Short mmCIF file of N, CA and C in Angstrom, two decimals:
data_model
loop_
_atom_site.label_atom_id
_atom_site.label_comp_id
_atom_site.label_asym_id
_atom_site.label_seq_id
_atom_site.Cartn_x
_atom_site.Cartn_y
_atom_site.Cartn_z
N UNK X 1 111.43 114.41 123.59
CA UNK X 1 110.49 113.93 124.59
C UNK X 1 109.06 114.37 124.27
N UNK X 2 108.70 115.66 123.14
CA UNK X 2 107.63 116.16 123.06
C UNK X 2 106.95 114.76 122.46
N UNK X 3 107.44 114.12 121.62
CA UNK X 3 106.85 112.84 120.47
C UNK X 3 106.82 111.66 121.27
N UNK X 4 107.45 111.59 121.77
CA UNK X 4 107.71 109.95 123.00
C UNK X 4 106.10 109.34 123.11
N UNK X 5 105.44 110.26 123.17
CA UNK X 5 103.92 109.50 123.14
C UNK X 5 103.33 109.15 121.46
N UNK X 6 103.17 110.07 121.16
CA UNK X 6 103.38 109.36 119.48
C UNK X 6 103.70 108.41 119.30
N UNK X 7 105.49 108.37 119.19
CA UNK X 7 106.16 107.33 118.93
C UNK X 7 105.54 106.02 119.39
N UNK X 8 105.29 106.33 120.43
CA UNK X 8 104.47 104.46 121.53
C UNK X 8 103.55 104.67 120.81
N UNK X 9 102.80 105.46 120.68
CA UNK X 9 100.88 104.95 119.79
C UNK X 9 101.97 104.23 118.37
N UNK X 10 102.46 104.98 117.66
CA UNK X 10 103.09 104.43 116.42
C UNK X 10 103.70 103.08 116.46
N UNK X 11 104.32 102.64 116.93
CA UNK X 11 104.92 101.59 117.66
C UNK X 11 104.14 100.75 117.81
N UNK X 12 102.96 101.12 118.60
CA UNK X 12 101.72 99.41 119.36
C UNK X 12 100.82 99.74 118.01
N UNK X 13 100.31 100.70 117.29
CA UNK X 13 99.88 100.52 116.20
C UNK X 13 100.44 99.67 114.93
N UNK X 14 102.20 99.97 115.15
CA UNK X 14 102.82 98.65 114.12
C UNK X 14 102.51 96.91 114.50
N UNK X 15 102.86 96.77 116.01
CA UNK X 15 102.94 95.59 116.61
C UNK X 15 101.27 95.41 116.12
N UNK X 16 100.06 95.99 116.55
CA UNK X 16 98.71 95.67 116.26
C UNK X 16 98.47 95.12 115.04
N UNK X 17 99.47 95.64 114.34
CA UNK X 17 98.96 95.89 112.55
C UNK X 17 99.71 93.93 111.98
N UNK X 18 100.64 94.59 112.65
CA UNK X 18 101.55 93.26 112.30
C UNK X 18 100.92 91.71 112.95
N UNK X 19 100.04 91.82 114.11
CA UNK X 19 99.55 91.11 114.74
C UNK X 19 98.13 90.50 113.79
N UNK X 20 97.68 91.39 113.41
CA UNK X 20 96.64 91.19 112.46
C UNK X 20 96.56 90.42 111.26
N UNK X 21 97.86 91.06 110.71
CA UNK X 21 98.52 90.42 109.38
C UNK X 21 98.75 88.76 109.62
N UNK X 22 99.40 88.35 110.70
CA UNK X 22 99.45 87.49 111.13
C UNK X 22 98.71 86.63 111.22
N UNK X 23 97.47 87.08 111.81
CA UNK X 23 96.02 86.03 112.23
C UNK X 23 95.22 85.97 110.93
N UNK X 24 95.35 87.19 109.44
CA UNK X 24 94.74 87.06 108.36
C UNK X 24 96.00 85.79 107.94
N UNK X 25 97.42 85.29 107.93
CA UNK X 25 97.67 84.47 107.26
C UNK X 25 97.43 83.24 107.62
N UNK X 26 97.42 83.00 109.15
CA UNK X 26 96.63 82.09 109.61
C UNK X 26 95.29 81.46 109.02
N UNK X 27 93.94 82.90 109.36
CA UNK X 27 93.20 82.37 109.26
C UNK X 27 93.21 81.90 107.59
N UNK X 28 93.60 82.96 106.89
CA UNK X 28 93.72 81.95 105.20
C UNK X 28 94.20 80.56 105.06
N UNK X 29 95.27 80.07 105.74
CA UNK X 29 95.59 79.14 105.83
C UNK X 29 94.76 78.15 106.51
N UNK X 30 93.90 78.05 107.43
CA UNK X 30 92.78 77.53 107.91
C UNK X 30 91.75 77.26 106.85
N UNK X 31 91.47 77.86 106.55
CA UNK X 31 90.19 77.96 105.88
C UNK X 31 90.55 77.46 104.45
N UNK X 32 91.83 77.45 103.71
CA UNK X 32 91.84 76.56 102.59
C UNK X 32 92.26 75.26 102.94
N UNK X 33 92.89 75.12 103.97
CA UNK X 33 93.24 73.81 104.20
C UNK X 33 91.96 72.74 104.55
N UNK X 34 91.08 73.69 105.45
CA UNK X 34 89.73 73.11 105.42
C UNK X 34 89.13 72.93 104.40
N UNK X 35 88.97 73.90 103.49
CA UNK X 35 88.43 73.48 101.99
C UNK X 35 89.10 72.12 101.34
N UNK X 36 90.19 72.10 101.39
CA UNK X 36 90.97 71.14 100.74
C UNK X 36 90.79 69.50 101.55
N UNK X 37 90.84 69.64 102.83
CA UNK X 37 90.17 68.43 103.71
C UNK X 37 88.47 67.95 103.05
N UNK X 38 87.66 69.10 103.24
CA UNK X 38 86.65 68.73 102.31
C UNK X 38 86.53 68.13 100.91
N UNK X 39 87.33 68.51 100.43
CA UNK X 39 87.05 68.79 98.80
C UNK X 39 88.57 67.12 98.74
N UNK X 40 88.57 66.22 99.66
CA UNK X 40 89.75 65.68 99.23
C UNK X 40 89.01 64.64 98.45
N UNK X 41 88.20 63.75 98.25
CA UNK X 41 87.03 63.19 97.83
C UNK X 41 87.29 63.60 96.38
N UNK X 42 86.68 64.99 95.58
CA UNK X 42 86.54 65.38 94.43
C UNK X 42 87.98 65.43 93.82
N UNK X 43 88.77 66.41 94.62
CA UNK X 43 90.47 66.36 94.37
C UNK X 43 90.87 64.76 93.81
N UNK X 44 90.20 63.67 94.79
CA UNK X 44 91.30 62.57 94.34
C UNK X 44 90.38 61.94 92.84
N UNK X 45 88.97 62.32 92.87
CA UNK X 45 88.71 61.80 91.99
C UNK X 45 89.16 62.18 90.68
N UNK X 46 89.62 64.28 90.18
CA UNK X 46 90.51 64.67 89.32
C UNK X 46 91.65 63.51 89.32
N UNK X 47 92.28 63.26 90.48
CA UNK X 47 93.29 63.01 90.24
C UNK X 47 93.32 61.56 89.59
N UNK X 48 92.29 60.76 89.77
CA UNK X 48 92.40 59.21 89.04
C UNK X 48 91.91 59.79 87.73
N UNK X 49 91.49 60.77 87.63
CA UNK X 49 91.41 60.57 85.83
C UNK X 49 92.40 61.46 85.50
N UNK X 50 93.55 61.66 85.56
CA UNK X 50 94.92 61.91 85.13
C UNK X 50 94.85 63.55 85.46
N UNK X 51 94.40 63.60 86.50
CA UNK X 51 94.20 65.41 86.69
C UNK X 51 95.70 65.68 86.85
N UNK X 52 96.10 66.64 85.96
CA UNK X 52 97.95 67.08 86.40
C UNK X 52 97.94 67.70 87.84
N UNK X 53 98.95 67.68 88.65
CA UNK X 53 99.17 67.65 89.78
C UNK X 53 99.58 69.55 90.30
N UNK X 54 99.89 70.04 89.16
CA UNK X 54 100.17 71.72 89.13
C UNK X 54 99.11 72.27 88.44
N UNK X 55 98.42 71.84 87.83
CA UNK X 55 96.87 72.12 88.06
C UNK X 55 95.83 71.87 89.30
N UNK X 56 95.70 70.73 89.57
CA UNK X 56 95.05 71.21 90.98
C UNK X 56 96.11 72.38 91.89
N UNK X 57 96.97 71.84 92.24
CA UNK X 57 97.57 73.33 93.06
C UNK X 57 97.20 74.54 92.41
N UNK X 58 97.29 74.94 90.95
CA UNK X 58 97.36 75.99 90.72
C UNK X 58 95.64 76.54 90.78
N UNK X 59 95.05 75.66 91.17
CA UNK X 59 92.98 76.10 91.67
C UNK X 59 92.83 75.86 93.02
N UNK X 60 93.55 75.21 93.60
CA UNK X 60 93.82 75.92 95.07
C UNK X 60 93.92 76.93 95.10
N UNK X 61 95.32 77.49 95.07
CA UNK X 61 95.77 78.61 95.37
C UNK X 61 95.04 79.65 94.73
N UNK X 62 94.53 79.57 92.78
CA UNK X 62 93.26 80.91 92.83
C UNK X 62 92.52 80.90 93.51
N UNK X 63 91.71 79.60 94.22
CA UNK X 63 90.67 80.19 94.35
C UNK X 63 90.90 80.68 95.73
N UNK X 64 91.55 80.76 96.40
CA UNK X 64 92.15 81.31 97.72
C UNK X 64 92.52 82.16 97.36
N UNK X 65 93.24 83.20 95.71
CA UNK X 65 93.68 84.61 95.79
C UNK X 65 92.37 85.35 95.26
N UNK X 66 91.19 84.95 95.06
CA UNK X 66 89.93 85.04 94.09
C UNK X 66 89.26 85.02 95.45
N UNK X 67 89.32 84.79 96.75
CA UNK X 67 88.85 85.19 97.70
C UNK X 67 89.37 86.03 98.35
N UNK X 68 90.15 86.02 98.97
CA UNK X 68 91.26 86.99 99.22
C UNK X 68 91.39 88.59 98.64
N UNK X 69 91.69 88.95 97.23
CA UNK X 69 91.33 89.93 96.61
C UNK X 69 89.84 90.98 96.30
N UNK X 70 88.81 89.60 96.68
CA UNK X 70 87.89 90.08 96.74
C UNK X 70 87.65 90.71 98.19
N UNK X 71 88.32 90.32 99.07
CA UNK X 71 88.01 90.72 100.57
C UNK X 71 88.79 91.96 100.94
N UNK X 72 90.14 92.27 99.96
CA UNK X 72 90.89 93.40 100.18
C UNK X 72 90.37 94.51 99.32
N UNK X 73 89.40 94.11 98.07
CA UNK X 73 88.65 95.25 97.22
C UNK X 73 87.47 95.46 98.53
N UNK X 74 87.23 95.12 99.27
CA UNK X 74 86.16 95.42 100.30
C UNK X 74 86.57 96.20 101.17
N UNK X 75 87.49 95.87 101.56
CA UNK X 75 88.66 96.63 102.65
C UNK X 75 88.82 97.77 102.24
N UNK X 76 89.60 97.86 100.65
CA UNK X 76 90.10 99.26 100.10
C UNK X 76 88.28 99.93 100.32
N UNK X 77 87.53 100.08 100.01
CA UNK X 77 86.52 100.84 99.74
C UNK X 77 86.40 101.42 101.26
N UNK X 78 86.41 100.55 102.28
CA UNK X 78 86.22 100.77 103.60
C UNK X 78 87.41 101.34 104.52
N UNK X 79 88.72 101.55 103.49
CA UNK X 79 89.42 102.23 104.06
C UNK X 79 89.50 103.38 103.52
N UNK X 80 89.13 103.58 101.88
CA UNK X 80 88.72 104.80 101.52
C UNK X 80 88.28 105.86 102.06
N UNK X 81 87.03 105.02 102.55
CA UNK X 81 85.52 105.96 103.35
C UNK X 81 86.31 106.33 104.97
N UNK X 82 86.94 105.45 105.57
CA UNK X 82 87.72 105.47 106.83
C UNK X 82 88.43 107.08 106.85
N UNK X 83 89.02 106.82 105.40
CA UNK X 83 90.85 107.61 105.08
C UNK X 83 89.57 109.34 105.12
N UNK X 84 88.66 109.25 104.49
CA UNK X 84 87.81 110.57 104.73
C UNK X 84 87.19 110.90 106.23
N UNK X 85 87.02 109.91 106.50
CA UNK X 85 86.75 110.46 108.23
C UNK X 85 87.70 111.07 108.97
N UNK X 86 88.71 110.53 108.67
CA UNK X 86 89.77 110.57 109.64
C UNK X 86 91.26 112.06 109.42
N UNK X 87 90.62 112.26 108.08
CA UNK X 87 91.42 113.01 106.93
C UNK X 87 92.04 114.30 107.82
N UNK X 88 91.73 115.04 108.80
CA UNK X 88 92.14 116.20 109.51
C UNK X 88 93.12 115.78 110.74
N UNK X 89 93.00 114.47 111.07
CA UNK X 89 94.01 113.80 112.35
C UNK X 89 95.41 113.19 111.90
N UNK X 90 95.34 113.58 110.11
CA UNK X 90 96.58 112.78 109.21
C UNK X 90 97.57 114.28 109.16
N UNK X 91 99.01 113.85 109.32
CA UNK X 91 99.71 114.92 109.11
C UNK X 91 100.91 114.42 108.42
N UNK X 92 100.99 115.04 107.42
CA UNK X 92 102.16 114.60 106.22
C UNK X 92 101.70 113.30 105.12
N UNK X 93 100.50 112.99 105.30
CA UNK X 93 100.24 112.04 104.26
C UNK X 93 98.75 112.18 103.82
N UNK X 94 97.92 112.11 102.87
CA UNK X 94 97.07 112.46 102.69
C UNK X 94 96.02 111.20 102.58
N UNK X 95 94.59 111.04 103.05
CA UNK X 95 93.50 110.18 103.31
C UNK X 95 93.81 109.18 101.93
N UNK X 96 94.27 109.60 100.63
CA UNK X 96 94.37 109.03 99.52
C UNK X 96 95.65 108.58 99.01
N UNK X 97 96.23 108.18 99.77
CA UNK X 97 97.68 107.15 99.95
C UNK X 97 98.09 106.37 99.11
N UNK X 98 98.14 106.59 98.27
CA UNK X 98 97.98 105.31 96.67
C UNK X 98 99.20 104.42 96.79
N UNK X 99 100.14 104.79 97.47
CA UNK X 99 101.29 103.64 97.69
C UNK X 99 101.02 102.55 98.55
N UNK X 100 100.44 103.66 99.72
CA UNK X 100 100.07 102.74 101.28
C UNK X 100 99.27 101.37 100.29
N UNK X 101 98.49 101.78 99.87
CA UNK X 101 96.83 100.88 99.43
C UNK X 101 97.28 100.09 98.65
N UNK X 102 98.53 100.23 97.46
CA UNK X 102 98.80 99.40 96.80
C UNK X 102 100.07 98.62 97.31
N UNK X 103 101.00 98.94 98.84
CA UNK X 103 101.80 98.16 99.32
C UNK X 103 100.88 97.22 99.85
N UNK X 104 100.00 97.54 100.05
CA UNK X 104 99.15 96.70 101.54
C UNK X 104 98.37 95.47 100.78
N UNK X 105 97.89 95.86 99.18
CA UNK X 105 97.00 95.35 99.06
C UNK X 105 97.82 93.86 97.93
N UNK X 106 99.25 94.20 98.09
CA UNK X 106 100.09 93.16 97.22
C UNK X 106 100.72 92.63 98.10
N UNK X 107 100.72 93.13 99.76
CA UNK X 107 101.23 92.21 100.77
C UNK X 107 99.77 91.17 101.18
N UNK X 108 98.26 91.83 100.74
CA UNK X 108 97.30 90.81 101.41
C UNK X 108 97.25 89.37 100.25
N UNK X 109 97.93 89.97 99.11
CA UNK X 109 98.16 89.09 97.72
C UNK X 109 98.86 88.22 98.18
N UNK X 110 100.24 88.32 98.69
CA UNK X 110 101.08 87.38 98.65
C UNK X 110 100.89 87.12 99.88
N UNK X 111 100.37 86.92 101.03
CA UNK X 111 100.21 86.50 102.01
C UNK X 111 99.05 85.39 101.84
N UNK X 112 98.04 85.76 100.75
CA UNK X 112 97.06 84.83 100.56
C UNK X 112 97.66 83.34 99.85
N UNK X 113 98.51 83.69 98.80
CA UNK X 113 99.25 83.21 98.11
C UNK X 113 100.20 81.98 98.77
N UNK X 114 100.95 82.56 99.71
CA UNK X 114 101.86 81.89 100.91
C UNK X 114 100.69 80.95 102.06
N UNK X 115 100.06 81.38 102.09
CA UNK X 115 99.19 81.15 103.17
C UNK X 115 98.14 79.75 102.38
N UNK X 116 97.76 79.83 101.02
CA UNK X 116 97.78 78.71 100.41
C UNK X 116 98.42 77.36 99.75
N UNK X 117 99.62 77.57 100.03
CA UNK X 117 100.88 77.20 99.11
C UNK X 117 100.91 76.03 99.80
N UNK X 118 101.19 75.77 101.08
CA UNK X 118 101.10 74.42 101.63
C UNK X 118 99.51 73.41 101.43
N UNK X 119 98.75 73.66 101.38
CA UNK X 119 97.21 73.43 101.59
C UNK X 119 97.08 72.82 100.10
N UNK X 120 97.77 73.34 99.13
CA UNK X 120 97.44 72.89 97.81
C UNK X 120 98.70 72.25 97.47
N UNK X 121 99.93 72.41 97.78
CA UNK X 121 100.88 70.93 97.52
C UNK X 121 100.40 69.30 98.72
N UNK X 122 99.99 70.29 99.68
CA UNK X 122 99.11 68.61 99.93
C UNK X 122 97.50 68.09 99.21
N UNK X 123 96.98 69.02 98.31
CA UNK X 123 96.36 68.72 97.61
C UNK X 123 96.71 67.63 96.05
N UNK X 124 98.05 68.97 96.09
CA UNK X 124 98.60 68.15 94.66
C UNK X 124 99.51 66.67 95.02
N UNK X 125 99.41 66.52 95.73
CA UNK X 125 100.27 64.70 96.57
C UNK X 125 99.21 64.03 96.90
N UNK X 126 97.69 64.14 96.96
CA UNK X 126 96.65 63.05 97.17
C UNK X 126 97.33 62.24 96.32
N UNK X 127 97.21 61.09 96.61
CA UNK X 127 97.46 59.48 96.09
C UNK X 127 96.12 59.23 96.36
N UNK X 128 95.00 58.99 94.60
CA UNK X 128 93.79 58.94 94.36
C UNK X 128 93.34 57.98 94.92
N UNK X 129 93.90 56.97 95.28
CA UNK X 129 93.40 55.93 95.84
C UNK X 129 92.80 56.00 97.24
N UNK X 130 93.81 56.87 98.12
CA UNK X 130 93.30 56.91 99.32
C UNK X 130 92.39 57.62 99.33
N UNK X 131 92.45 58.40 98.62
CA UNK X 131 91.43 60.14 98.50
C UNK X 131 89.81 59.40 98.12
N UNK X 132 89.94 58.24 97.35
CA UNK X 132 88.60 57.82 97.09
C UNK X 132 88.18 57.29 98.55
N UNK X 133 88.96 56.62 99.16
CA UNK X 133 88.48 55.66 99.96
C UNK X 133 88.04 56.96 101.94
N UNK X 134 88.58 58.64 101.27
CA UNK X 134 88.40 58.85 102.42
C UNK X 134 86.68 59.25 102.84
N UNK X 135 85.84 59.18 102.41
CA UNK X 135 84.74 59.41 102.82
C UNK X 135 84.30 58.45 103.79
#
């Protein structure tokens, strides 16, 4: 019963964390699919000049992990500087967590990854014809 409060901060801190994770796969998924709504115009025009179809997907999806990675190298620095503030309220794990940072930062990978995957197979299925005619 001494931990019972812990445990609940630990607990709504998972649900928070997990909640977050959530709205980052969302919003990735938003925001390339919007790119890809934009960009359907240029997409279909690759595609009438014989653009292969796992090539465009496969520049979707970088350039969505080429954003993405760049936003979690921002994060790590800012959780770095965080992990030193906070460094005396940590007990049993130390501000410099090299597992935590590298579980977290290959789950923001493949979440970016997943979170693009639909957005760019409907990229790679434009039928050029319509794609010209959508402007």
């Amino acid at each position: 019963s001494s931990t019972e409060e812990t445990r609940f901060a630990a607990s709504l801190l998972q649900v928070f964390s997990g909640l977050a994770f959530l709205l980052a796969v969302v919003g990735i998924y938003g925001v390339v699919s919007f790119g890809v709504e934009q960009r359907t115009h240029d997409i279909g025009i690759r595609m009438a000049l014989a653009a292969d179809r796992a090539r465009v997907q496969k520049e979707v999806v970088g350039e969505a992990l080429r954003v993405a990675l760049a936003g979690a190298a921002c994060g790590l620095l800012l959780a770095l500087l965080a992990g030193r503030l906070i460094a005396a309220q940590l007990d049993g794990v130390t501000a410099l967590d090299l597992p935590t940072y590298a579980a977290t930062f290959v789950a923001l990978a493949g979440a970016a990854v997943f979170a693009s995957w639909v957005p760019s197979r409907r990229a790679a299925a434009l039928d050029p014809s319509k794609a010209l005619r959508h402007r």
